Coordinates of C-alpha atoms in Angstrom, one line a residue:
X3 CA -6.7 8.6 -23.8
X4 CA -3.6 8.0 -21.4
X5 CA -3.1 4.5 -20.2
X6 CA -2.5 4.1 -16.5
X7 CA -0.7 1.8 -15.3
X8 CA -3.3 1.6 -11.9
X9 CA -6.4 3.1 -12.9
X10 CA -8.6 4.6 -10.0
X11 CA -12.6 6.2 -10.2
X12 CA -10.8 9.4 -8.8
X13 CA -8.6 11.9 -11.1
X14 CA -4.8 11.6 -10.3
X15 CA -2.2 14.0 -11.0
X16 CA -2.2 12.9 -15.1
X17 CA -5.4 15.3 -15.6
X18 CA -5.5 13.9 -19.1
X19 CA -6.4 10.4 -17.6
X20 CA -10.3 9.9 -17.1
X21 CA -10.9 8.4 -14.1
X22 CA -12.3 4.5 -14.4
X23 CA -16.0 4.0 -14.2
X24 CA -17.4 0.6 -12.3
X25 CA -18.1 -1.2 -15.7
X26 CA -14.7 -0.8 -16.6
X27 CA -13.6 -2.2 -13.4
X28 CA -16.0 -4.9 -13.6
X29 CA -15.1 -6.0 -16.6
X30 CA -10.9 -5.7 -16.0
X31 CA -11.9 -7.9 -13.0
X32 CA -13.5 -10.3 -15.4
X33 CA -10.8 -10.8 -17.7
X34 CA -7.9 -13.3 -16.7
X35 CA -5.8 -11.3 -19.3
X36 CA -5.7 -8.2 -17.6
X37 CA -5.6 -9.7 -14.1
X38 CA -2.3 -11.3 -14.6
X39 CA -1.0 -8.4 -16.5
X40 CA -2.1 -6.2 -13.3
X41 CA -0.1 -8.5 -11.3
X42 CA 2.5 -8.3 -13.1
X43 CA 2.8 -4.5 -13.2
X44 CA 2.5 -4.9 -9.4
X45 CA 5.7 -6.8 -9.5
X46 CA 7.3 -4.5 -11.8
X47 CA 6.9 -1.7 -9.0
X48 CA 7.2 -3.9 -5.9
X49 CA 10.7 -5.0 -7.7
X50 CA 11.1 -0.8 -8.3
X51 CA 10.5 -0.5 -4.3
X52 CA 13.3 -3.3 -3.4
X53 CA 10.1 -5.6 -2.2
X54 CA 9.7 -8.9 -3.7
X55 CA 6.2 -10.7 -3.8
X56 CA 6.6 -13.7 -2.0
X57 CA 3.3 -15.7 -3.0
X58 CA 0.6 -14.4 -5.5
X59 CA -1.9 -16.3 -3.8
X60 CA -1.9 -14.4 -0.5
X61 CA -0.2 -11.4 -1.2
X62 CA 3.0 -12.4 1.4
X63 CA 5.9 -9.5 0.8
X64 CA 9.8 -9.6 1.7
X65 CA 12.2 -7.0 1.1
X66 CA 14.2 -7.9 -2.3
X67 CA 18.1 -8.2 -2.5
X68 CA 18.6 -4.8 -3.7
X69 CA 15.9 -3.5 -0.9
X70 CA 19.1 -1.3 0.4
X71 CA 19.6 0.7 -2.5
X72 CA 15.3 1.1 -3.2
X73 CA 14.9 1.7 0.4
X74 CA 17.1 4.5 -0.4
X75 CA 15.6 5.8 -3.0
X76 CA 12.2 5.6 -1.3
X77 CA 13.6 7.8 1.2
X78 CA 14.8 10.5 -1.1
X79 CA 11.8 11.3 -2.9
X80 CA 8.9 11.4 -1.5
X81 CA 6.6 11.1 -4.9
X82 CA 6.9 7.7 -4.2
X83 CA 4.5 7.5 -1.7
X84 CA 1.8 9.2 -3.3
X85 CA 2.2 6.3 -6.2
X86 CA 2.5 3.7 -4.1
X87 CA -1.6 5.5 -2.1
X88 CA -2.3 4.8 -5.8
X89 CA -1.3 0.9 -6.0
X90 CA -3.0 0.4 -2.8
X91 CA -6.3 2.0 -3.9
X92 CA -6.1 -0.2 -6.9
X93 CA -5.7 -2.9 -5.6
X94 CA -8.6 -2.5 -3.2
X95 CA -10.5 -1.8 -6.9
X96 CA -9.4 -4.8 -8.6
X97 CA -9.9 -7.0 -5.8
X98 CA -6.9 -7.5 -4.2
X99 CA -7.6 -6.8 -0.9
X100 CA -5.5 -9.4 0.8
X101 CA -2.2 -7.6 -1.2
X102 CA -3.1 -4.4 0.4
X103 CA -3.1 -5.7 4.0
X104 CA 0.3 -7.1 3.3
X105 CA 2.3 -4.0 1.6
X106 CA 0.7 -2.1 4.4
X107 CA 1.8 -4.5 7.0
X108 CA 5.4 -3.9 4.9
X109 CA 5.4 -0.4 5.0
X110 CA 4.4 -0.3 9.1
X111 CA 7.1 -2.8 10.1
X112 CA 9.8 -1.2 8.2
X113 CA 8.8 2.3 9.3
X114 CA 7.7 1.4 13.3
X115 CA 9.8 -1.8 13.8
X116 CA 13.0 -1.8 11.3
X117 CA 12.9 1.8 11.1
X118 CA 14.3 1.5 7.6
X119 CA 12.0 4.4 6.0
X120 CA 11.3 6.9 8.2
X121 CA 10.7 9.1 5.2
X122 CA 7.8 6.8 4.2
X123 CA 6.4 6.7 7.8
X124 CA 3.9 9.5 7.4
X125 CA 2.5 8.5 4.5
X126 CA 2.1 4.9 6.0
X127 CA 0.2 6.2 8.8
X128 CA -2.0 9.2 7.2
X129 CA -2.6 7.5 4.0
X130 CA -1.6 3.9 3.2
X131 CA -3.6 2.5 6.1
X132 CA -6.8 4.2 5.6
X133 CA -6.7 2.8 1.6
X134 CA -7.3 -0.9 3.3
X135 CA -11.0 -1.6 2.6
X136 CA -11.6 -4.7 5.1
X137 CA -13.2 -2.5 8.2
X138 CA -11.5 -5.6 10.6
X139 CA -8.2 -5.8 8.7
X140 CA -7.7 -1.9 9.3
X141 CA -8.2 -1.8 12.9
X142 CA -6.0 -4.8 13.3
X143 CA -3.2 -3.1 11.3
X144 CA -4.1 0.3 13.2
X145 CA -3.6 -1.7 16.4
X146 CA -0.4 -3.0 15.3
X147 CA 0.8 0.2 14.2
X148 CA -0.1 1.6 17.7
X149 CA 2.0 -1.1 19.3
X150 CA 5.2 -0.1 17.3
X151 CA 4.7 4.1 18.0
X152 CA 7.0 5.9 19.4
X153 CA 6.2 7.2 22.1
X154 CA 2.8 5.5 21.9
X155 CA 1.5 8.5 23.9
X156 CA 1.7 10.2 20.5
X157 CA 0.1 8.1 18.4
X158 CA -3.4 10.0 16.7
X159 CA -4.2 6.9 14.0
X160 CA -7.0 5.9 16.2
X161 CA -8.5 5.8 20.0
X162 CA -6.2 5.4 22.3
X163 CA -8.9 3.3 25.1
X164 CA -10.2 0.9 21.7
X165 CA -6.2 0.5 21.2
X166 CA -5.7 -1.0 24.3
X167 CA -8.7 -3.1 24.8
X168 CA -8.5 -4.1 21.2
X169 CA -8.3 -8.4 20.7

């Protein structure tokens, strides 16, 4: 069957991939092998985004030296994004929950603060921070992403009265 390079339990757009069953993911999680070869595919398309992986212990991101010319690209097609909902789920499957805080967090500040990718900034608020699966680590980057909006007035990610009593 097709190989995917980030394997979900939920068909994708490839309908000839099956979808991964929780033994499969248990046992990829298992294996040291596969782990660093996942990582290193994450790399690969971090590097393909103009984002360079800072530390593989915690997950820490920073925008690469070519980051212009990725940026760019990221901007131009937006086919991108629904890959990159796909990383994110992944790594929530495999375990890397702590990465997918941190390309979140990425995507957020260079949409709402840098305001590098505003052609990414839907997909970072509809999709990419609803694939975090930390409950806590969600509403914090919800919050943050509320404190960026603009106008905050407009801002539908979450309730605007828990926004602003959030801690």
């Amino acid at each position: 069957f097709p190989f995917r390079l980030f394997p979900l339990r939920e068909h994708g757009m490839n309908w000839r991939a099956r979808p991964l069953t929780c033994q499969e993911i248990q046992a990829f999680r298992k294996s040291k092998e596969v782990m660093d070869r996942f990582v290193r595919a994450y790399k690969l398309m971090l590097g393909f985004y103009g984002i360079h992986l800072v530390n593989e212990e915690t997950g820490e991101l920073k925008r690469a030296e070519n980051w212009r010319e990725r940026f760019e690209n990221l901007n131009r097609f937006s086919h991108n994004n629904l890959r990159i909902t796909r990383i994110l789920k992944c790594l929530g499957e495999m375990g890397y929950e702590d990465y997918q805080v941190h390309l979140v967090k990425f995507f957020l500040t260079e949409t709402l603060v840098e305001e590098t990718l505003p052609n990414v900034k839907r997909s970072a608020l509809d999709y990419f921070l609803f694939t975090v699966r930390s409950k806590e680590k969600r509403r914090e980057l919800v919050h943050y992403a509320w404190q960026h909006f603009k106008p905050q007035s407009k801002f539908v990610w979450g309730p605007r009265d828990k926004l602003q009593k959030y801690r």
